[in-house]
XYZ file of C-alpha atoms in Angstrom:
626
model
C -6.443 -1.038 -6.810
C -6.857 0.265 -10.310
C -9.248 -1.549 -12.590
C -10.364 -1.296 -16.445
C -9.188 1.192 -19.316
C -11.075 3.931 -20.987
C -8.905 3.697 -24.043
C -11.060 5.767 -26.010
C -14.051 8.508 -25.351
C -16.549 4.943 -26.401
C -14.408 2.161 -25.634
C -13.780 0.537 -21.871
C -12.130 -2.723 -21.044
C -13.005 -4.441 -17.922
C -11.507 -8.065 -19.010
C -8.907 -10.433 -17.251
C -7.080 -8.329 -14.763
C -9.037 -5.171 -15.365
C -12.271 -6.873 -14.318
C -13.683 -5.161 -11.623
C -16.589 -6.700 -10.872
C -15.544 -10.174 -10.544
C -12.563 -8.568 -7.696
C -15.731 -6.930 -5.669
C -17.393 -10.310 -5.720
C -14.804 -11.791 -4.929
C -14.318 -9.629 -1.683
C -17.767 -9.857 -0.934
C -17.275 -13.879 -0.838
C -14.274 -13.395 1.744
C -17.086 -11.245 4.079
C -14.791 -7.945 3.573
C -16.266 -3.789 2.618
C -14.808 -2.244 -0.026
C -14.360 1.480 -0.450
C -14.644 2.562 -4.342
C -12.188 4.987 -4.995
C -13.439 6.106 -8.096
C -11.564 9.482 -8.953
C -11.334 9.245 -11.872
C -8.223 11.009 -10.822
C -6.375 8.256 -8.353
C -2.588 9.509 -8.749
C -1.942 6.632 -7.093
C 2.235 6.556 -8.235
C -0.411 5.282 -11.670
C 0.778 6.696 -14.623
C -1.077 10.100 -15.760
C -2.718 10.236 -12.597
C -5.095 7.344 -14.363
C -6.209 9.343 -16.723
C -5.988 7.961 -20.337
C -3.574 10.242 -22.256
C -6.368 10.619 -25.162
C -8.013 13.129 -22.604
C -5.159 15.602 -23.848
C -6.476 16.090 -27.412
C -9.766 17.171 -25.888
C -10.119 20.599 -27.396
C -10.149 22.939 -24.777
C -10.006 20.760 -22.033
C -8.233 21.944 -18.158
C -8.214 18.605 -15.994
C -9.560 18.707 -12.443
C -11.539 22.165 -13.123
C -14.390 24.308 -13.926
C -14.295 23.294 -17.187
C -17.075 21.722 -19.233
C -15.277 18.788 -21.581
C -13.321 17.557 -18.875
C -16.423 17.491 -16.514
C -18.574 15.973 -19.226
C -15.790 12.903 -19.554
C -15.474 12.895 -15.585
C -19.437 12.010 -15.345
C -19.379 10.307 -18.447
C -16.153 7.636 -16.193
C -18.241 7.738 -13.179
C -21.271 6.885 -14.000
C -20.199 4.327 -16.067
C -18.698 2.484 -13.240
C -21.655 3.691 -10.516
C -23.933 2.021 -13.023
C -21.869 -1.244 -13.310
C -21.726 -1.477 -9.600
C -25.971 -1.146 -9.347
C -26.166 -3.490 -12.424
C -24.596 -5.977 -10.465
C -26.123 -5.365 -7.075
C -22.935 -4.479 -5.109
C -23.696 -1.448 -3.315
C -24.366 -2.026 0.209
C -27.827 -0.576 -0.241
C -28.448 -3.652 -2.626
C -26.765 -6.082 -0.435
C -23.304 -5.769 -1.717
C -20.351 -5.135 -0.056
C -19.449 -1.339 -1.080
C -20.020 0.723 1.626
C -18.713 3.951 0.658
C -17.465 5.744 -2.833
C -14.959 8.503 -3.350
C -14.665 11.034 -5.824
C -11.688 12.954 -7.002
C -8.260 12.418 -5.211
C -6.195 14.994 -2.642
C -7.761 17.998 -4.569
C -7.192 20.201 -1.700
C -3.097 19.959 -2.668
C -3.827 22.153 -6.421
C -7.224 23.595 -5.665
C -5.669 27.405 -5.060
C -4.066 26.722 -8.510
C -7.264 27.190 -10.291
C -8.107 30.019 -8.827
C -12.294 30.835 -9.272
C -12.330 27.613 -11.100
C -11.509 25.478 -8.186
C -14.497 25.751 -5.514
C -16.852 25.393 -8.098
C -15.463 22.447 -9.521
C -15.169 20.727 -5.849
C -19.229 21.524 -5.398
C -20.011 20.277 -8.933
C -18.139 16.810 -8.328
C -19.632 16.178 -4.882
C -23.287 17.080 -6.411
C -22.882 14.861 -9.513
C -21.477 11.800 -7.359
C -24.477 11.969 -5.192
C -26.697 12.376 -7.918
C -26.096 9.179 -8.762
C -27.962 7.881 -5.963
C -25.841 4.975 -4.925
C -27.298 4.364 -1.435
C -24.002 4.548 0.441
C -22.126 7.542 1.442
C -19.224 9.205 -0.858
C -16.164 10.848 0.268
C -13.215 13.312 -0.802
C -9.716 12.816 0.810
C -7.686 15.791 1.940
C -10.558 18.142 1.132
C -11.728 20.042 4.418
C -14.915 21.933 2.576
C -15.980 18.792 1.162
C -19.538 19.776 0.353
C -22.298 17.887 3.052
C -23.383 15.400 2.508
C -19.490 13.991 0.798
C -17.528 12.983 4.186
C -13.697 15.114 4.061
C -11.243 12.480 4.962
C -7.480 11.997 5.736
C -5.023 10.558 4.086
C -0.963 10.509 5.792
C 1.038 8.697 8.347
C 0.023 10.388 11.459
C -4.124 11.255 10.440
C -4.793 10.860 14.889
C -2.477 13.858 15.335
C -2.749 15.807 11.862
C -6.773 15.489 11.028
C -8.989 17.992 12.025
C -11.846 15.720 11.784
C -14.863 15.918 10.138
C -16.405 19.030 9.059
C -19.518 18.658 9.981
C -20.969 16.746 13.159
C -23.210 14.791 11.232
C -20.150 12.917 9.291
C -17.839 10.438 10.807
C -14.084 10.266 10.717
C -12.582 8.631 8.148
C -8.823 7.943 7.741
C -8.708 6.666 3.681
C -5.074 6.502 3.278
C -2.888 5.140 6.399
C 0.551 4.878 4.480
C 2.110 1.115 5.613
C 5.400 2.449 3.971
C 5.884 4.999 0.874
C 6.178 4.756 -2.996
C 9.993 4.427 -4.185
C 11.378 6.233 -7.229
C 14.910 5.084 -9.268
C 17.493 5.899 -7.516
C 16.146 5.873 -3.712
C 15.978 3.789 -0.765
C 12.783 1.992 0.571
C 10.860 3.644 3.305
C 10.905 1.548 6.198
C 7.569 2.157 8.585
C 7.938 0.279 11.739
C 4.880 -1.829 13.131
C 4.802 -0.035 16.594
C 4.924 3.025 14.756
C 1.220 1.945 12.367
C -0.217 0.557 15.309
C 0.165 3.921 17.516
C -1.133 6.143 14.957
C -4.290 3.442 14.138
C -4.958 3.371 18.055
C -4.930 7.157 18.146
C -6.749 7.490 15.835
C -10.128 5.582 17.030
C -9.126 6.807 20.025
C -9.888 9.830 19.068
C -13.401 9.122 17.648
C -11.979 7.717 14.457
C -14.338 4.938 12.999
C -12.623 3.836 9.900
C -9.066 3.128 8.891
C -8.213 1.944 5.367
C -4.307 0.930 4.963
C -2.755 2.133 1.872
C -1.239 -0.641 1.388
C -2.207 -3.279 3.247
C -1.109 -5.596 0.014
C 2.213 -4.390 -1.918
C 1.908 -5.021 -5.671
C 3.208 -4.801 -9.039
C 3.469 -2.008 -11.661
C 3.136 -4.371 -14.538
C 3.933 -2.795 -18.465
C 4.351 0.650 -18.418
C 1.561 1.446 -15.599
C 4.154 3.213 -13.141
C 4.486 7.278 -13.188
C 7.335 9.377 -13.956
C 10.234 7.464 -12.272
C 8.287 5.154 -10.023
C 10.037 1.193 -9.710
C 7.887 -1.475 -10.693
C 7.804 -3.031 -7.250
C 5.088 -0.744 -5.164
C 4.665 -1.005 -1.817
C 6.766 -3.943 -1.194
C 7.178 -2.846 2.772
C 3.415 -3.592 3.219
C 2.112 -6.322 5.904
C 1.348 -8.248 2.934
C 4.477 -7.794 0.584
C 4.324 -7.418 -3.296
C 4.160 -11.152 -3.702
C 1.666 -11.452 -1.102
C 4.322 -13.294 1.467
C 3.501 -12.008 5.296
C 5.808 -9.983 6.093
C 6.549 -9.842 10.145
C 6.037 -8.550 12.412
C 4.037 -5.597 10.363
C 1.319 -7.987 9.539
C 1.476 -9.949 13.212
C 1.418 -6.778 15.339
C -1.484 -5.323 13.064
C -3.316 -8.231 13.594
C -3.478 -7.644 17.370
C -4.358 -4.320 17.260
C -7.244 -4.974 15.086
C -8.365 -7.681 18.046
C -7.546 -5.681 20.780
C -9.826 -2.735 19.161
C -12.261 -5.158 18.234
C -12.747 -6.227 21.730
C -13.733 -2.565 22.448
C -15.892 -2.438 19.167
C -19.507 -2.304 21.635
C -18.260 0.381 24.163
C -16.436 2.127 20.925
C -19.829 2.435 19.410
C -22.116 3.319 22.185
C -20.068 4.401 24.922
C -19.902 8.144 25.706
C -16.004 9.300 25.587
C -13.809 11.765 27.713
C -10.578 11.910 27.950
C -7.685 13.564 30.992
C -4.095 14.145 31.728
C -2.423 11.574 33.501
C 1.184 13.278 33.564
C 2.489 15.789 31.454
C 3.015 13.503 28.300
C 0.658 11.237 29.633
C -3.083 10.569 28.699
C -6.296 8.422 29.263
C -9.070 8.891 26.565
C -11.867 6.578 28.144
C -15.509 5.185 26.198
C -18.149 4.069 29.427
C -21.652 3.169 28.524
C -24.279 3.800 30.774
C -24.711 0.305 32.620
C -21.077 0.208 33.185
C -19.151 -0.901 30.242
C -15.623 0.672 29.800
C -12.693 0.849 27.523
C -9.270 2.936 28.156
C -6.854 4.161 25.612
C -3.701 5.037 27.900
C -1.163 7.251 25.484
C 2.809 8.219 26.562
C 3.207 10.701 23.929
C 7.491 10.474 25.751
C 9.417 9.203 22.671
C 12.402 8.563 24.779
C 11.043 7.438 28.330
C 8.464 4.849 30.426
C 5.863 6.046 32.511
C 3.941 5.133 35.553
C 0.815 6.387 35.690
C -2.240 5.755 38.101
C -5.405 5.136 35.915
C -8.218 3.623 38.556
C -6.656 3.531 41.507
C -4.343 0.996 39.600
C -0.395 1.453 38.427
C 0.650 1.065 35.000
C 3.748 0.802 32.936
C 3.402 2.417 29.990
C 6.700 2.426 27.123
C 7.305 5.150 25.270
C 5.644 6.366 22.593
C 2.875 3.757 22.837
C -0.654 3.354 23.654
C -1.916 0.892 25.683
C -5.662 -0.707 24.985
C -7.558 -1.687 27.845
C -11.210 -3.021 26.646
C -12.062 -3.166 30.378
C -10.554 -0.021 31.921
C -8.340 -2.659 34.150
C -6.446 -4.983 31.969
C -4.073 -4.254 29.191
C -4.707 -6.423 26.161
C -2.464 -4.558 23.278
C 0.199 -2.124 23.307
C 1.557 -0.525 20.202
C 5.131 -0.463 21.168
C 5.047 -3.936 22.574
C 5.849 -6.237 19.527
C 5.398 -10.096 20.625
C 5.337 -11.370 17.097
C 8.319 -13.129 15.455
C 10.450 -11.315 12.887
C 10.693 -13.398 9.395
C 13.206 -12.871 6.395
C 12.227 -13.408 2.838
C 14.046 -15.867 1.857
C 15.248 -16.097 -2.506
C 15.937 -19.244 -3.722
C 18.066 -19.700 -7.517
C 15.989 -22.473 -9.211
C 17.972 -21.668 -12.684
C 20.364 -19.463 -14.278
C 20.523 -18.722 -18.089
C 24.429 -18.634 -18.605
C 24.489 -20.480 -21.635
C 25.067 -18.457 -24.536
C 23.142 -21.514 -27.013
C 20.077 -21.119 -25.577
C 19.435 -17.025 -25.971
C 19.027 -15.219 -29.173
C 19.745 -11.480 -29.476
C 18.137 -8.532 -32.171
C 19.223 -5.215 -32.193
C 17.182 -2.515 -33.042
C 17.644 0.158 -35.419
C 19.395 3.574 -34.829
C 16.719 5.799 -36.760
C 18.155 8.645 -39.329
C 16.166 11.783 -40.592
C 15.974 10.061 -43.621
C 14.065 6.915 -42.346
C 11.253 9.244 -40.154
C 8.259 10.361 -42.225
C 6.988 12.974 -39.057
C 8.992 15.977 -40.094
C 8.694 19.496 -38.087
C 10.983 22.380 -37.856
C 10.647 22.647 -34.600
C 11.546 20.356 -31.081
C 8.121 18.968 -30.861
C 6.475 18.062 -26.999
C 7.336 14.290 -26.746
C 4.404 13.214 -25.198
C 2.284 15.072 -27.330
C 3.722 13.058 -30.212
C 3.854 9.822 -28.614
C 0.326 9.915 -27.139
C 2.061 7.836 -24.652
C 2.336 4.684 -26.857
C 5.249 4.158 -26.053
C 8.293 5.461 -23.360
C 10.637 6.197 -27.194
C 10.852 9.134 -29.469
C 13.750 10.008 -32.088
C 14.625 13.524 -32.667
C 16.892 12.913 -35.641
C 18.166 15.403 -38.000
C 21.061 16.230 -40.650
C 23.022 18.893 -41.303
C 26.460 20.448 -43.332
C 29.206 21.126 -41.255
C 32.037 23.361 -42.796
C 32.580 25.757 -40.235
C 36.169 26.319 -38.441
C 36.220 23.731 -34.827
C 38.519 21.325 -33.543
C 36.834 20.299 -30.089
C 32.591 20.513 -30.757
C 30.238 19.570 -27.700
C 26.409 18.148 -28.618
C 25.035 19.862 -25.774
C 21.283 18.581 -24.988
C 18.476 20.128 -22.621
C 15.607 18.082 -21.902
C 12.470 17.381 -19.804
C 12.043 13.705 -20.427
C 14.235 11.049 -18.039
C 16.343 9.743 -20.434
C 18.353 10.701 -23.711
C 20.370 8.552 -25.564
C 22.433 10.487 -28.587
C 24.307 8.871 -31.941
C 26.411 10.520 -34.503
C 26.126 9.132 -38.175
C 24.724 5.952 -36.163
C 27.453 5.723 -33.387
C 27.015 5.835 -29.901
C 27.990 8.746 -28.179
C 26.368 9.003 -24.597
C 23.514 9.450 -22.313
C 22.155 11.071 -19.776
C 19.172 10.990 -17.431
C 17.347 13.100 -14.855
C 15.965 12.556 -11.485
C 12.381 12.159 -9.938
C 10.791 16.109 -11.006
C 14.011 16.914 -12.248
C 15.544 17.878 -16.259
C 19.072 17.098 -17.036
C 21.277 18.419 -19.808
C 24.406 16.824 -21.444
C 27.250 17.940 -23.113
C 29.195 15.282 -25.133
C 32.632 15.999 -27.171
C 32.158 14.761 -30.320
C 33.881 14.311 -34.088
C 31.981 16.217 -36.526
C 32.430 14.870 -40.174
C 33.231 17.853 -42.955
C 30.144 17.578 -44.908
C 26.515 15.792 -43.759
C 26.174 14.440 -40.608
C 23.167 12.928 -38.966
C 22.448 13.433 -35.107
C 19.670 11.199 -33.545
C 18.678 11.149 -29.998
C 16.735 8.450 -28.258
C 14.329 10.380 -25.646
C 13.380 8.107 -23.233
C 10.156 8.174 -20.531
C 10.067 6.194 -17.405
C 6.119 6.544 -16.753
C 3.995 10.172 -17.084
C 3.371 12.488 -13.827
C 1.013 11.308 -11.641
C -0.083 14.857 -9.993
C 0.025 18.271 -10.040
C -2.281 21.321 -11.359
C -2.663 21.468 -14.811
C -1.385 18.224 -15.676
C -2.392 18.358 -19.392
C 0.352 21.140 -19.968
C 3.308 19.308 -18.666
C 6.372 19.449 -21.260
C 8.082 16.542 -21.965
C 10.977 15.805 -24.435
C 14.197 17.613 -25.674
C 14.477 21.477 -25.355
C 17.538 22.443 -26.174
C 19.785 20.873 -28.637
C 23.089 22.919 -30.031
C 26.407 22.195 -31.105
C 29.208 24.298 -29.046
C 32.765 25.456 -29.802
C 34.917 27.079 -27.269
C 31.299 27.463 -25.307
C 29.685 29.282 -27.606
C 27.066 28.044 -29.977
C 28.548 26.888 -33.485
C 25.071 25.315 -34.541
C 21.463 25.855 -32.514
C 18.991 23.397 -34.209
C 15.684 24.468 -32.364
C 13.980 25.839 -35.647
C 16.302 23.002 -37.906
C 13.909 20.218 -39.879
C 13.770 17.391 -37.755
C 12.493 13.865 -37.973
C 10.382 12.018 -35.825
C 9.702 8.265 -35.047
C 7.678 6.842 -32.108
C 9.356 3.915 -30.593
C 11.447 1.433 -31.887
C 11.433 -1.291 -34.710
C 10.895 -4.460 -31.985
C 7.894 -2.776 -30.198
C 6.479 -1.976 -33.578
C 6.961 -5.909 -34.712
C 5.564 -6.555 -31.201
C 8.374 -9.335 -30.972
C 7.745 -9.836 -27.188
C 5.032 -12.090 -28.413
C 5.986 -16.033 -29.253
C 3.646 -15.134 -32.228
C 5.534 -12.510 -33.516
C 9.158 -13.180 -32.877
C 9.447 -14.780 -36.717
C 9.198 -10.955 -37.870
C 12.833 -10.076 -36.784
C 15.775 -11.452 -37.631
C 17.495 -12.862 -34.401
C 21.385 -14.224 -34.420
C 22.006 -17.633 -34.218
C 25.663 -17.320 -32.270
C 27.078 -16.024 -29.437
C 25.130 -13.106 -28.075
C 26.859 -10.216 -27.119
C 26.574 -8.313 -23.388
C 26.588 -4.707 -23.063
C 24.690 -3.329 -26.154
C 22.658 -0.471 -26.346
C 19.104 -1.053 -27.595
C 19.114 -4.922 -28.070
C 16.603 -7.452 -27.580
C 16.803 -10.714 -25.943
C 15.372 -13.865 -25.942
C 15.177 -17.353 -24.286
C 12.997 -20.230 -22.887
C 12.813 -21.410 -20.006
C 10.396 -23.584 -17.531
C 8.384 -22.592 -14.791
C 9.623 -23.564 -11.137
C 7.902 -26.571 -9.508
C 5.784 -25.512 -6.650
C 3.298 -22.588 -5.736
C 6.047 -19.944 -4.153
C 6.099 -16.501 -5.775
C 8.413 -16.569 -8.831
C 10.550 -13.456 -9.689
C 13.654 -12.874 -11.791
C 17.193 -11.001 -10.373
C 18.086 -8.633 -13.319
C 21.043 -7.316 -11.317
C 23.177 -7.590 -14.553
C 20.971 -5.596 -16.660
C 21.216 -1.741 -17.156
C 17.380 -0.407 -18.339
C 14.555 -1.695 -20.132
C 11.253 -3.887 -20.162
C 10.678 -7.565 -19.973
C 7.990 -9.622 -20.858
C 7.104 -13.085 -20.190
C 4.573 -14.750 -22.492
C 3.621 -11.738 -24.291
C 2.731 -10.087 -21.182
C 4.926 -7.291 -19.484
C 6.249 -7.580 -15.967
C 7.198 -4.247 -16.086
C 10.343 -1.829 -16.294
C 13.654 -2.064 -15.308
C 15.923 0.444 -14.328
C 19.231 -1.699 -12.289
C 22.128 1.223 -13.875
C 20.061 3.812 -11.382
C 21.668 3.509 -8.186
C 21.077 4.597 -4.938
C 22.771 7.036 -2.550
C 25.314 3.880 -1.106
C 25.792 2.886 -4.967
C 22.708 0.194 -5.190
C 20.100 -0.494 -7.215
C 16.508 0.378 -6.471
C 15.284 -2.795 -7.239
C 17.002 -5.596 -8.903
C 13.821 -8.647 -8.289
C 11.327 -8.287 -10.887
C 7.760 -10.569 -10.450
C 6.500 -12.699 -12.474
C 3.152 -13.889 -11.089
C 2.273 -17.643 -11.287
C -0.849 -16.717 -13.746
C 1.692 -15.742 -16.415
C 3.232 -18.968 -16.949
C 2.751 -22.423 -18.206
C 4.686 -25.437 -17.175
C 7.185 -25.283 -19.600
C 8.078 -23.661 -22.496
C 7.838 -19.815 -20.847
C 9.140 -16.957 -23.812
C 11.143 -14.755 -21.516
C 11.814 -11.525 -24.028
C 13.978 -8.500 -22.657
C 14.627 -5.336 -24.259
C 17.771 -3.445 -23.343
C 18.440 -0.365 -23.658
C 21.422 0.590 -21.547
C 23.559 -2.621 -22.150
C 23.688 -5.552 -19.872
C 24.428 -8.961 -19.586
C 21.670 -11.365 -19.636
C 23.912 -14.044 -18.941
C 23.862 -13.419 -15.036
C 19.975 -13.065 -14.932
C 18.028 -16.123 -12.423
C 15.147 -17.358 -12.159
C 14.063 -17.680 -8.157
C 11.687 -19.017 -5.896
C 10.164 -16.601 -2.794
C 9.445 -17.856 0.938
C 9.554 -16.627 4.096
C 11.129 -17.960 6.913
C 11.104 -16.780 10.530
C 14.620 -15.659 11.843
């Protein structure tokens, strides 16, 4: 979870959904631990990492290093929230539920990046953390020379077979990230994990002396506004046990709930009991916990992917299937085994509650295709988009004009950039687009009609969320980097060092029409709207469905874009991205329950590729077994 905003060096916001003290409490009322994950730096698929872009302007600064302003802001963050926690009395050394704290994120991955500046950096953020004195332990993930007394912990699918343990004897074994499923980027598949899968790497893994297993995620969620990193859907973790509208999802959640009895029923022996563990074939093995007046528990592993096997284990057969591990809390009984699923599947199950097909009840705006001669940013140079932006918004016009009177009868706009999305117009037509893919630039080359005389080019570059990762993540380039004119393949115009024109965003997110307050300050048409515009706005009311079942909306007719719902973003779209069979990433789009009254809901979409809102439905969410 990812709580409060730093939006300035002064200036943190910890109200409505960002308040993360009233979420601990909240936990602590439901008799559940919490693990802090501080960070600052979570990556978390969270756009910039969770960093607040405003940290780039820091003279000087080098994230995640050696380096004195971005340490001072680091402990400046951390105590902040270490302070909040005390104020309120939720450590576990004041009776509250946090029982452990972890700073930084996966360092490990970049530390050789920053050469001398790394190791340093790693001992300075474990001795500032514990400075603080919170009374419970604190831990780095994926960082093997965590310094004592900070706990090195894994994060992965497979942490019983991968994790080297602890690195010192005096620290348990922590598992901080068991991934339920994986984050999903436009244009990909979801990543189905299997139940019997989890559950075999879980029991492994306490098997193996493990005594702490935190599921990332145990609850799928919601990227809601412009929250996601570069390219990640707004759906996250929707293959959890608990799915992104917090429906069970089966038998994931079932199974899990098993295992966690079956182990618990060892908990005593776990704790106390002195282990040892011995072949029992040649893919076969017991790893057994006896206390000294007798108490026992068995872990009985087939590591066979493909076959059964009978094994003798005290003088008694067993079956085991393959690939599974069998819990016995009494050395003779089997209570759980991974592969053996005995819960129910269910299906979610969508229910239509309304469509919006009537053309009388929506209203359309379209924005405004910027010139050079309506920007007042002038450079003569590409300028870095995010740089520019300061991530206010995912839009930034490169616009410029020029005199064409030189010999060419078929001219290509050819474009580089290292943004996601470009959109380009000539003399205010549309002329194409292009995009990239997850980590990846994209160029495009466009034939176009030059007029004889002035012409104006502006392109629309387009962000779908900031990197979440990666060394030096203050440098990263973003925007166009190449923009020329071509003839016969060779360049008739290059533009880099032209005068160009800059404006951040467009005219509706500047009016901030997505509000009910603010939708008087454009001009919206009163007949039919149109489908399949570029850069057009949309707007309608509707009522909320009767009922408590998740509510989300199919946008399968829409290209890209954002919608809100009462002011409040639900998130980006991005239907026109399609899959390796053809398909859309995700085409079901929450809106929670909290966002909406009984009637009278503003539903406000901006599109950008050209859709047809027409088609879009409201639905209901249930589960039902199969």
């Amino acid at each position: 979870m990812y709580f409060g905003t730093f939006t300035n060096p002064n200036l943190y916001d910890f109200k409505g959904r960002y308040d993360l003290v009233r979420f601990i409490k909240n936990i602590q009322a439901q008799g559940m631990y919490v693990c802090l994950r501080i960070g600052p730096f979570i990556e978390s698929e969270w756009n910039y990492g969770g960093f607040p872009f405003w940290l780039h302007d820091v003279p000087g600064i080098v994230y995640r290093s050696n380096n004195e302003p971005f340490k001072f802001y680091m402990q400046n963050f951390t105590t902040k929230i270490v302070n909040l926690m005390k104020s309120e009395d939720l450590y576990a050394s004041q009776g509250g539920p946090i029982i452990l704290s972890q700073i930084e994120n996966e360092y490990q991955i970049i530390e050789a990046a920053f050469h001398e500046k790394g190791p340093p950096y790693v001992r300075w953020a474990a001795n500032m953390a514990v400075g603080l004195k919170t009374g419970v332990p604190w831990v780095m993930c994926k960082q093997t020379d965590a310094p004592d007394p900070v706990i090195n912990t894994c994060n992965g699918f497979t942490c019983g077979e991968t994790f080297r343990g602890p690195n010192s004897p005096n620290k348990p074994s922590l598992w901080t990230e068991n991934w339920t499923s994986y984050y999903q980027v436009y244009g990909t598949k979801p990543y189905p994990r299997s139940a019997e899968n989890i559950a075999f790497h879980v029991a492994l893994f306490i098997a193996r002396n493990g005594s702490y297993v935190n599921y990332y995620m145990y609850h799928g969620g919601t990227n809601f506004g412009r929250t996601s990193s570069a390219y990640i859907i707004t759906a996250y973790y929707d293959q959890a046990p608990l799915d992104e509208y917090g429906l069970i999802s089966q038998p994931k959640w079932g199974h899990l709930k098993k295992l966690h009895a079956a182990i618990k029923l060892c908990s005593t022996t776990l704790l106390h009991g002195v282990r040892r563990s011995f072949s029992l074939g040649e893919k076969q093995e017991a790893i057994v916990f006896e206390e000294k007046e007798g108490s026992c528990a068995a872990f009985l592993i087939n590591n066979d992917t493909h076959n059964n096997a009978i094994v003798q284990f005290r003088n008694i057969s067993f079956k085991l299937l393959p690939k599974s591990i069998s819990i016995l809390p009494d050395c003779k009984k089997i209570t759980f085994n991974t592969a053996q699923v005995n819960t129910k599947y269910n299906n979610r199950i969508i229910t239509p509650v309304q469509t919006f097909g009537s053309t009388n009840s929506w209203k359309e705006f379209n924005d405004v295709i910027v010139n050079f001669g309506d920007t007042s940013l002038k450079s003569k140079r590409l300028l870095e988009q995010t740089s520019t932006t300061k991530d206010k918004s995912d839009y930034l016009w490169y616009t410029l004009r020029f005199q064409h009177n030189l010999p060419c009868t078929k001219p290509i706009l050819h474009v580089e950039s290292l943004s996601h999305v470009a959109r380009a117009f000539l003399n205010k037509i549309y002329i194409g687009s292009a995009n990239g893919r997850f980590r990846q630039g994209f160029s495009m080359d466009i034939p176009i009609m030059l007029n004889k005389g002035m012409n104006n080019i502006s392109i629309l570059s387009v962000m779908v969320g900031l990197q979440d990762s990666g060394a030096y993540l203050e440098r990263k380039v973003t925007g166009l980097t190449t923009v020329e004119i071509q003839c016969d393949k060779k360049v008739l115009y290059d533009f880099k060092n032209y005068e160009w024109g800059y404006k951040v965003g467009l005219l509706g997110e500047e009016l901030k029409i997505y509000k009910e307050t603010k939708l008087g300050d454009a001009v919206w048409s009163k007949n039919r709207i149109s489908t399949n515009q570029i850069l057009t706005w949309y707007k309608i009311f509707f009522n909320a469905p009767k009922g408590n079942d998740p509510v989300a909306l199919n946008l399968s007719s829409m290209g890209k874009g954002e919608t809100w719902v009462n002011g409040q973003s639900i998130g980006r779209y991005w239907i026109s991205f399609h899959d390796s069979e053809g398909k859309p990433s995700q085409i079901m789009y929450h809106v929670p329950r909290s966002f909406l009254k009984a009637s009278g809901n503003l539903l406000v979409l901006l599109e950008e590729a050209g859709g047809n809102p027409l088609q879009i439905s409201l639905n209901t969410l249930s589960i039902s077994n199969a």
